[in-house]
Amino acid sequence: MGDFRKYACDISGELFKAVNKKGIRREKLAAELDISVNQIKNYAYDSSKSATLENFLYVLINYKCVDVLNIVARDMDCCVCRLPEASSGQALTDAAADALAETARAVASCMDKEHKKDEVFQSLQRSIEKLVYLQKII
């Protein structure tokens, strides 16, 4: 349980740093999560507090805390793509080009016998992530 708590504190600490850089204070973050500032550290990753976890992840995504999300994703052998801003006029075109390029890389790595299975899997996963994002913005 000690490692679990340390992990939760590390993640929430990284979240605090990320949102502070964006000018959002702990009090505002706690209000957005509908919990106290201390609860953020203690319960952000407590599986018995699923509503808190959902709110916590919502805030991470809402404030585009990609670096913090990547810490969480790394533990699940994933990564978070740096997504274009929604206001960008080129978002759809860029997302389509990214998805196409990533899919081409994934196909090439599947055909290349020298690539390890892990590399092929990661390439396919990145391709799927790009396609899912493209689907969401269409």
PDB file of C-alpha atoms in Angstrom:
ATOM      1  CA  MET A   1       0.000   0.000   0.000  1.00  0.00           C
ATOM      2  CA  GLY A   2       2.931   2.334   0.635  1.00  0.00           C
ATOM      3  CA  ASP A   3       4.036   2.230  -3.025  1.00  0.00           C
ATOM      4  CA  PHE A   4       0.456   2.806  -4.147  1.00  0.00           C
ATOM      5  CA  ARG A   5       0.188   5.947  -1.984  1.00  0.00           C
ATOM      6  CA  LYS A   6       3.570   7.209  -3.181  1.00  0.00           C
ATOM      7  CA  TYR A   7       2.475   6.686  -6.786  1.00  0.00           C
ATOM      8  CA  ALA A   8      -0.771   8.581  -6.162  1.00  0.00           C
ATOM      9  CA  CYS A   9       1.139  11.456  -4.564  1.00  0.00           C
ATOM     10  CA  ASP A  10       3.673  11.507  -7.410  1.00  0.00           C
ATOM     11  CA  ILE A  11       0.933  11.652 -10.028  1.00  0.00           C
ATOM     12  CA  SER A  12      -1.074  14.313  -8.224  1.00  0.00           C
ATOM     13  CA  GLY A  13       2.141  16.272  -7.570  1.00  0.00           C
ATOM     14  CA  GLU A  14       2.870  16.230 -11.294  1.00  0.00           C
ATOM     15  CA  LEU A  15      -0.711  17.336 -11.937  1.00  0.00           C
ATOM     16  CA  PHE A  16      -0.278  20.273  -9.538  1.00  0.00           C
ATOM     17  CA  LYS A  17       2.897  21.338 -11.346  1.00  0.00           C
ATOM     18  CA  ALA A  18       1.270  21.037 -14.763  1.00  0.00           C
ATOM     19  CA  VAL A  19      -1.845  23.016 -13.890  1.00  0.00           C
ATOM     20  CA  ASN A  20       0.150  25.595 -11.906  1.00  0.00           C
ATOM     21  CA  LYS A  21       2.158  26.305 -15.066  1.00  0.00           C
ATOM     22  CA  LYS A  22      -1.171  27.051 -16.722  1.00  0.00           C
ATOM     23  CA  GLY A  23      -2.095  29.464 -13.901  1.00  0.00           C
ATOM     24  CA  ILE A  24      -4.557  27.181 -12.117  1.00  0.00           C
ATOM     25  CA  ARG A  25      -4.156  26.948  -8.347  1.00  0.00           C
ATOM     26  CA  ARG A  26      -4.752  23.907  -6.147  1.00  0.00           C
ATOM     27  CA  GLU A  27      -7.898  25.427  -4.695  1.00  0.00           C
ATOM     28  CA  LYS A  28      -9.471  25.839  -8.131  1.00  0.00           C
ATOM     29  CA  LEU A  29      -8.403  22.314  -9.061  1.00  0.00           C
ATOM     30  CA  ALA A  30      -9.867  20.913  -5.833  1.00  0.00           C
ATOM     31  CA  ALA A  31     -13.104  22.805  -6.490  1.00  0.00           C
ATOM     32  CA  GLU A  32     -13.236  21.388 -10.020  1.00  0.00           C
ATOM     33  CA  LEU A  33     -12.712  17.881  -8.623  1.00  0.00           C
ATOM     34  CA  ASP A  34     -15.272  18.611  -5.885  1.00  0.00           C
ATOM     35  CA  ILE A  35     -12.883  17.436  -3.141  1.00  0.00           C
ATOM     36  CA  SER A  36     -10.511  19.095  -0.679  1.00  0.00           C
ATOM     37  CA  VAL A  37      -6.910  19.879  -1.590  1.00  0.00           C
ATOM     38  CA  ASN A  38      -5.686  17.125   0.770  1.00  0.00           C
ATOM     39  CA  GLN A  39      -8.043  14.598  -0.780  1.00  0.00           C
ATOM     40  CA  ILE A  40      -6.434  15.134  -4.162  1.00  0.00           C
ATOM     41  CA  LYS A  41      -3.188  13.705  -2.823  1.00  0.00           C
ATOM     42  CA  ASN A  42      -4.765  10.971  -0.728  1.00  0.00           C
ATOM     43  CA  TYR A  43      -7.531   9.732  -2.988  1.00  0.00           C
ATOM     44  CA  ALA A  44      -6.725  10.646  -6.580  1.00  0.00           C
ATOM     45  CA  TYR A  45      -5.878   7.061  -7.397  1.00  0.00           C
ATOM     46  CA  ASP A  46      -7.954   5.247  -4.771  1.00  0.00           C
ATOM     47  CA  SER A  47      -9.958   2.700  -6.765  1.00  0.00           C
ATOM     48  CA  SER A  48     -12.775   2.820  -4.211  1.00  0.00           C
ATOM     49  CA  LYS A  49     -13.291   6.474  -5.177  1.00  0.00           C
ATOM     50  CA  SER A  50     -14.090   5.891  -8.840  1.00  0.00           C
ATOM     51  CA  ALA A  51     -15.967   9.177  -9.208  1.00  0.00           C
ATOM     52  CA  THR A  52     -12.885  11.002  -7.936  1.00  0.00           C
ATOM     53  CA  LEU A  53     -10.688   9.125 -10.404  1.00  0.00           C
ATOM     54  CA  GLU A  54     -13.019  10.013 -13.272  1.00  0.00           C
ATOM     55  CA  ASN A  55     -12.965  13.683 -12.228  1.00  0.00           C
ATOM     56  CA  PHE A  56      -9.183  13.569 -11.819  1.00  0.00           C
ATOM     57  CA  LEU A  57      -8.693  12.198 -15.327  1.00  0.00           C
ATOM     58  CA  TYR A  58     -11.240  14.687 -16.692  1.00  0.00           C
ATOM     59  CA  VAL A  59      -9.168  17.552 -15.283  1.00  0.00           C
ATOM     60  CA  LEU A  60      -5.973  16.069 -16.729  1.00  0.00           C
ATOM     61  CA  ILE A  61      -7.572  15.907 -20.162  1.00  0.00           C
ATOM     62  CA  ASN A  62      -9.482  19.193 -19.875  1.00  0.00           C
ATOM     63  CA  TYR A  63      -6.314  21.141 -19.039  1.00  0.00           C
ATOM     64  CA  LYS A  64      -4.299  19.154 -21.611  1.00  0.00           C
ATOM     65  CA  CYS A  65      -1.775  17.891 -19.043  1.00  0.00           C
ATOM     66  CA  VAL A  66      -0.192  15.574 -21.602  1.00  0.00           C
ATOM     67  CA  ASP A  67       3.001  15.019 -19.585  1.00  0.00           C
ATOM     68  CA  VAL A  68       1.029  13.864 -16.540  1.00  0.00           C
ATOM     69  CA  LEU A  69      -1.218  11.683 -18.676  1.00  0.00           C
ATOM     70  CA  ASN A  70       1.908  10.125 -20.180  1.00  0.00           C
ATOM     71  CA  ILE A  71       3.118   9.124 -16.693  1.00  0.00           C
ATOM     72  CA  VAL A  72      -0.151   7.257 -16.183  1.00  0.00           C
ATOM     73  CA  ALA A  73      -0.128   5.854 -19.721  1.00  0.00           C
ATOM     74  CA  ARG A  74       3.464   4.591 -19.418  1.00  0.00           C
ATOM     75  CA  ASP A  75       2.370   2.324 -16.582  1.00  0.00           C
ATOM     76  CA  MET A  76      -0.156   0.800 -18.984  1.00  0.00           C
ATOM     77  CA  ASP A  77       2.435   0.472 -21.792  1.00  0.00           C
ATOM     78  CA  CYS A  78       0.731   3.241 -23.770  1.00  0.00           C
ATOM     79  CA  CYS A  79       1.480   6.802 -24.673  1.00  0.00           C
ATOM     80  CA  VAL A  80      -0.586   9.934 -25.091  1.00  0.00           C
ATOM     81  CA  CYS A  81      -0.375  11.703 -28.437  1.00  0.00           C
ATOM     82  CA  ARG A  82       0.136  15.436 -28.432  1.00  0.00           C
ATOM     83  CA  LEU A  83      -3.152  16.449 -29.963  1.00  0.00           C
ATOM     84  CA  PRO A  84      -3.605  19.574 -32.068  1.00  0.00           C
ATOM     85  CA  GLU A  85      -5.636  22.368 -30.558  1.00  0.00           C
ATOM     86  CA  ALA A  86      -9.322  22.210 -31.427  1.00  0.00           C
ATOM     87  CA  SER A  87      -9.229  25.821 -32.630  1.00  0.00           C
ATOM     88  CA  SER A  88      -6.632  24.967 -35.260  1.00  0.00           C
ATOM     89  CA  GLY A  89      -8.091  25.202 -38.755  1.00  0.00           C
ATOM     90  CA  GLN A  90      -5.702  22.510 -39.893  1.00  0.00           C
ATOM     91  CA  ALA A  91      -6.665  20.052 -37.128  1.00  0.00           C
ATOM     92  CA  LEU A  92      -8.588  17.681 -39.393  1.00  0.00           C
ATOM     93  CA  THR A  93      -6.005  17.774 -42.177  1.00  0.00           C
ATOM     94  CA  ASP A  94      -3.121  17.334 -39.737  1.00  0.00           C
ATOM     95  CA  ALA A  95      -4.877  14.485 -37.919  1.00  0.00           C
ATOM     96  CA  ALA A  96      -5.613  12.717 -41.203  1.00  0.00           C
ATOM     97  CA  ALA A  97      -1.995  13.089 -42.337  1.00  0.00           C
ATOM     98  CA  ASP A  98      -0.703  11.878 -38.951  1.00  0.00           C
ATOM     99  CA  ALA A  99      -3.041   8.878 -39.004  1.00  0.00           C
ATOM    100  CA  LEU A 100      -2.024   7.960 -42.539  1.00  0.00           C
ATOM    101  CA  ALA A 101       1.697   8.311 -41.794  1.00  0.00           C
ATOM    102  CA  GLU A 102       1.457   6.333 -38.551  1.00  0.00           C
ATOM    103  CA  THR A 103      -0.548   3.591 -40.270  1.00  0.00           C
ATOM    104  CA  ALA A 104       2.068   3.378 -43.027  1.00  0.00           C
ATOM    105  CA  ARG A 105       4.811   3.032 -40.395  1.00  0.00           C
ATOM    106  CA  ALA A 106       2.791   0.326 -38.629  1.00  0.00           C
ATOM    107  CA  VAL A 107       2.316  -1.635 -41.857  1.00  0.00           C
ATOM    108  CA  ALA A 108       6.014  -1.301 -42.693  1.00  0.00           C
ATOM    109  CA  SER A 109       7.034  -2.545 -39.246  1.00  0.00           C
ATOM    110  CA  CYS A 110       4.656  -5.523 -39.577  1.00  0.00           C
ATOM    111  CA  MET A 111       6.234  -6.467 -42.894  1.00  0.00           C
ATOM    112  CA  ASP A 112       9.796  -6.034 -41.631  1.00  0.00           C
ATOM    113  CA  LYS A 113      10.925  -9.338 -40.117  1.00  0.00           C
ATOM    114  CA  GLU A 114      13.692  -7.648 -38.103  1.00  0.00           C
ATOM    115  CA  HIS A 115      11.311  -5.644 -35.902  1.00  0.00           C
ATOM    116  CA  LYS A 116      10.595  -7.116 -32.490  1.00  0.00           C
ATOM    117  CA  LYS A 117       7.002  -7.941 -31.568  1.00  0.00           C
ATOM    118  CA  ASP A 118       6.975  -5.156 -28.961  1.00  0.00           C
ATOM    119  CA  GLU A 119       8.013  -2.570 -31.550  1.00  0.00           C
ATOM    120  CA  VAL A 120       5.357  -3.791 -33.978  1.00  0.00           C
ATOM    121  CA  PHE A 121       2.716  -3.731 -31.229  1.00  0.00           C
ATOM    122  CA  GLN A 122       3.651  -0.182 -30.188  1.00  0.00           C
ATOM    123  CA  SER A 123       3.583   0.972 -33.791  1.00  0.00           C
ATOM    124  CA  LEU A 124       0.138  -0.545 -34.303  1.00  0.00           C
ATOM    125  CA  GLN A 125      -1.065   0.986 -31.047  1.00  0.00           C
ATOM    126  CA  ARG A 126       0.126   4.464 -32.069  1.00  0.00           C
ATOM    127  CA  SER A 127      -1.620   4.020 -35.410  1.00  0.00           C
ATOM    128  CA  ILE A 128      -4.877   3.047 -33.715  1.00  0.00           C
ATOM    129  CA  GLU A 129      -4.619   6.030 -31.334  1.00  0.00           C
ATOM    130  CA  LYS A 130      -4.210   8.396 -34.297  1.00  0.00           C
ATOM    131  CA  LEU A 131      -7.153   6.814 -36.132  1.00  0.00           C
ATOM    132  CA  VAL A 132      -9.362   7.033 -33.040  1.00  0.00           C
ATOM    133  CA  TYR A 133      -8.499  10.706 -32.646  1.00  0.00           C
ATOM    134  CA  LEU A 134      -9.245  11.314 -36.328  1.00  0.00           C
ATOM    135  CA  GLN A 135     -12.607   9.596 -35.938  1.00  0.00           C
ATOM    136  CA  LYS A 136     -13.447  11.811 -32.952  1.00  0.00           C
ATOM    137  CA  ILE A 137     -12.792  15.076 -34.750  1.00  0.00           C
ATOM    138  CA  ILE A 138     -14.578  14.148 -37.984  1.00  0.00           C
TER     139      ILE A 138
END
